[in-house]
Coordinates of C-alpha atoms in Angstrom, one line a residue:
X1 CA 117.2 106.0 104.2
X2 CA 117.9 107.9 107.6
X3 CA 114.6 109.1 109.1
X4 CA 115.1 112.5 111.7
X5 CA 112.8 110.9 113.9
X6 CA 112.7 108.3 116.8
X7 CA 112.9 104.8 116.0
X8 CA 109.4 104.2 117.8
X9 CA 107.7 106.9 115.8
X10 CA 108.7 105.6 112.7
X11 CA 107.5 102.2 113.4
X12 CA 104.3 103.2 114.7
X13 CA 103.6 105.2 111.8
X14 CA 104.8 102.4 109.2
X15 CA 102.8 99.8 110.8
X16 CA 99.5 101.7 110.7
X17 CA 98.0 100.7 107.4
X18 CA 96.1 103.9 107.1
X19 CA 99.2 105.2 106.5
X20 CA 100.1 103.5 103.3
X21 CA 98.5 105.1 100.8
X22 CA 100.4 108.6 101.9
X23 CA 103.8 107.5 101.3
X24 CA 103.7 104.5 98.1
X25 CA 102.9 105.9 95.0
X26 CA 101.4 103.0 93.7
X27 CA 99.6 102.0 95.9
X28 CA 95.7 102.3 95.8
X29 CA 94.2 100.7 98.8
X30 CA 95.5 99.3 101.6
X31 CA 93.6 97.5 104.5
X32 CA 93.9 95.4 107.4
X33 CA 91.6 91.7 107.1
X34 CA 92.1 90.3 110.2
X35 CA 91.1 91.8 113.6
X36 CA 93.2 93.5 116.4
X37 CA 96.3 95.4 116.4
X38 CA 99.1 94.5 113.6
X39 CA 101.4 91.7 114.4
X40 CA 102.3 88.0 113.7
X41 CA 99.5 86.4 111.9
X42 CA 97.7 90.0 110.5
X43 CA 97.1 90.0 107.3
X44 CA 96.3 92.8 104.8
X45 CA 95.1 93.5 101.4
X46 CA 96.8 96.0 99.0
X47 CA 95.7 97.0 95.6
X48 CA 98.4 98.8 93.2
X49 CA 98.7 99.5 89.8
X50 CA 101.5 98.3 88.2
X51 CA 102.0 98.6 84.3
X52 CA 98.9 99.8 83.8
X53 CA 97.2 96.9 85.9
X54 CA 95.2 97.0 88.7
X55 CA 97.4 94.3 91.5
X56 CA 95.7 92.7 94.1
X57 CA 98.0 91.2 96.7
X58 CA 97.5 89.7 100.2
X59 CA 99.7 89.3 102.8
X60 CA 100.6 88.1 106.4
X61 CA 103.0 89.5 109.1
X62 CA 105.1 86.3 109.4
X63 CA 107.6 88.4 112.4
X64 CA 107.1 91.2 114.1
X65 CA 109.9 92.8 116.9
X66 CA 108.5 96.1 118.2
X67 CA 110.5 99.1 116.9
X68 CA 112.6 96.9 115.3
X69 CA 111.6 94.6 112.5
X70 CA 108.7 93.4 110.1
X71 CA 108.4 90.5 107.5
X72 CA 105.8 89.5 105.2
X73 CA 104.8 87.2 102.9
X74 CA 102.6 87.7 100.0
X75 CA 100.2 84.4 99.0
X76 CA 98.7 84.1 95.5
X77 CA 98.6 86.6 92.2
X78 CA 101.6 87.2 89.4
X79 CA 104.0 88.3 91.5
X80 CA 104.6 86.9 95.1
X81 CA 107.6 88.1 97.5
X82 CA 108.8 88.0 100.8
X83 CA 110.0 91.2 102.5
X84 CA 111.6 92.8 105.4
X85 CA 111.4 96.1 106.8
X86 CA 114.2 97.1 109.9
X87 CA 114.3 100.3 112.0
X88 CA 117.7 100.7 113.5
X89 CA 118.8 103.8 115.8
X90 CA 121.1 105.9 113.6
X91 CA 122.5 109.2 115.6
X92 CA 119.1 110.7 116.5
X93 CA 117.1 109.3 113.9
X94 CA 116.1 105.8 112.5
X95 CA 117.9 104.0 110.1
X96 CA 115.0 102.3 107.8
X97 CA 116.0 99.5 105.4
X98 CA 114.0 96.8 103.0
X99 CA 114.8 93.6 101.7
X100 CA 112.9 91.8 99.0
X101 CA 112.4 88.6 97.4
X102 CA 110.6 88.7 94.6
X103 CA 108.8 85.7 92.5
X104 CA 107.5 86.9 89.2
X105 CA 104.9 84.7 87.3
X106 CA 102.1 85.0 85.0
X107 CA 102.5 88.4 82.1
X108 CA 105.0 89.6 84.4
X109 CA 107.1 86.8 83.7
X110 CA 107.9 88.3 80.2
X111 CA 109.0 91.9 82.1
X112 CA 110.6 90.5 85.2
X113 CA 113.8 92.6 85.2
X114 CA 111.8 95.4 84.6
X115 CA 109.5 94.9 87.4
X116 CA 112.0 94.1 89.6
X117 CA 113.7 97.6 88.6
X118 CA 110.8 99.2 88.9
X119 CA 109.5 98.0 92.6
X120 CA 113.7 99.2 93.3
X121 CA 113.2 102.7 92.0
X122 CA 109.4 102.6 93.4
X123 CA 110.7 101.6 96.7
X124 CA 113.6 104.2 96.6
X125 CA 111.0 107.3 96.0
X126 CA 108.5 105.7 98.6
X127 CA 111.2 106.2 101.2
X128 CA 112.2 109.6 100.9
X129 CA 108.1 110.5 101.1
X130 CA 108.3 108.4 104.1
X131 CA 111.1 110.7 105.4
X132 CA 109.9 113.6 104.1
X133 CA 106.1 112.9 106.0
X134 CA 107.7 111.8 109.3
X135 CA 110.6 114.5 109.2
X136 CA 107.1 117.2 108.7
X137 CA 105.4 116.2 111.3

């Protein structure tokens, strides 16, 4: 999705886990465990619901580049993934992409493609409150 606001903006808001909870739908509860700003080595704790069930999932900032870029791996629970997050100057605005790798385990196993389809379509809706939040303010 193309954001109408500077890449540094975008980023700043993104990475601020208060933030969360305005723009994913699913998600509950977000919070930061580890002291200090975010960057390599944070970790955070996020609670969704996902078919009806209450998710708990933890994860650590495994690369962080400034306006730029942010990956993260999940540890432990059903469904564990590694994903990326880039910010790229587009015309004015900020080019913002994702890239997941999802490992599905446990009851989920039974509904992967539908999770998997579901986080996509999750993902897609997430964005455009992103946009629409940054693109208001």
């Amino acid at each position: 999705v193309v954001i109408n606001k500077p890449v540094a903006e975008c980023f700043a808001y993104f990475n601020n886990p208060a933030n969360n909870t305005k723009w994913q739908g699913q998600l509950k509860d977000s919070k930061l465990v580890t002291p200090g700003p975010v960057g390599v080595g944070s970790r955070l704790k996020d609670t969704r619901e996902l078919a009806g069930q209450k998710l708990e999932t933890e994860y650590e900032i495994t690369e962080f580049e400034p306006n730029k870029k942010v990956t993260f791996k999940s540890s432990g629970g059903p469904i564990t993934y590694v994903g990326t997050f880039t910010f790229e100057p587009s015309g004015n605005g900020t080019k913002f992409t994702s890239n997941f790798d999802f490992q599905v385990g446990g009851v989920f196993k039974l509904m992967e493609g539908m999770v998997v389809s579901n986080a996509q379509k999750q993902f897609e809706t997430d964005s455009a409150k992103l946009k629409q939040i940054l693109e208001a303010t």
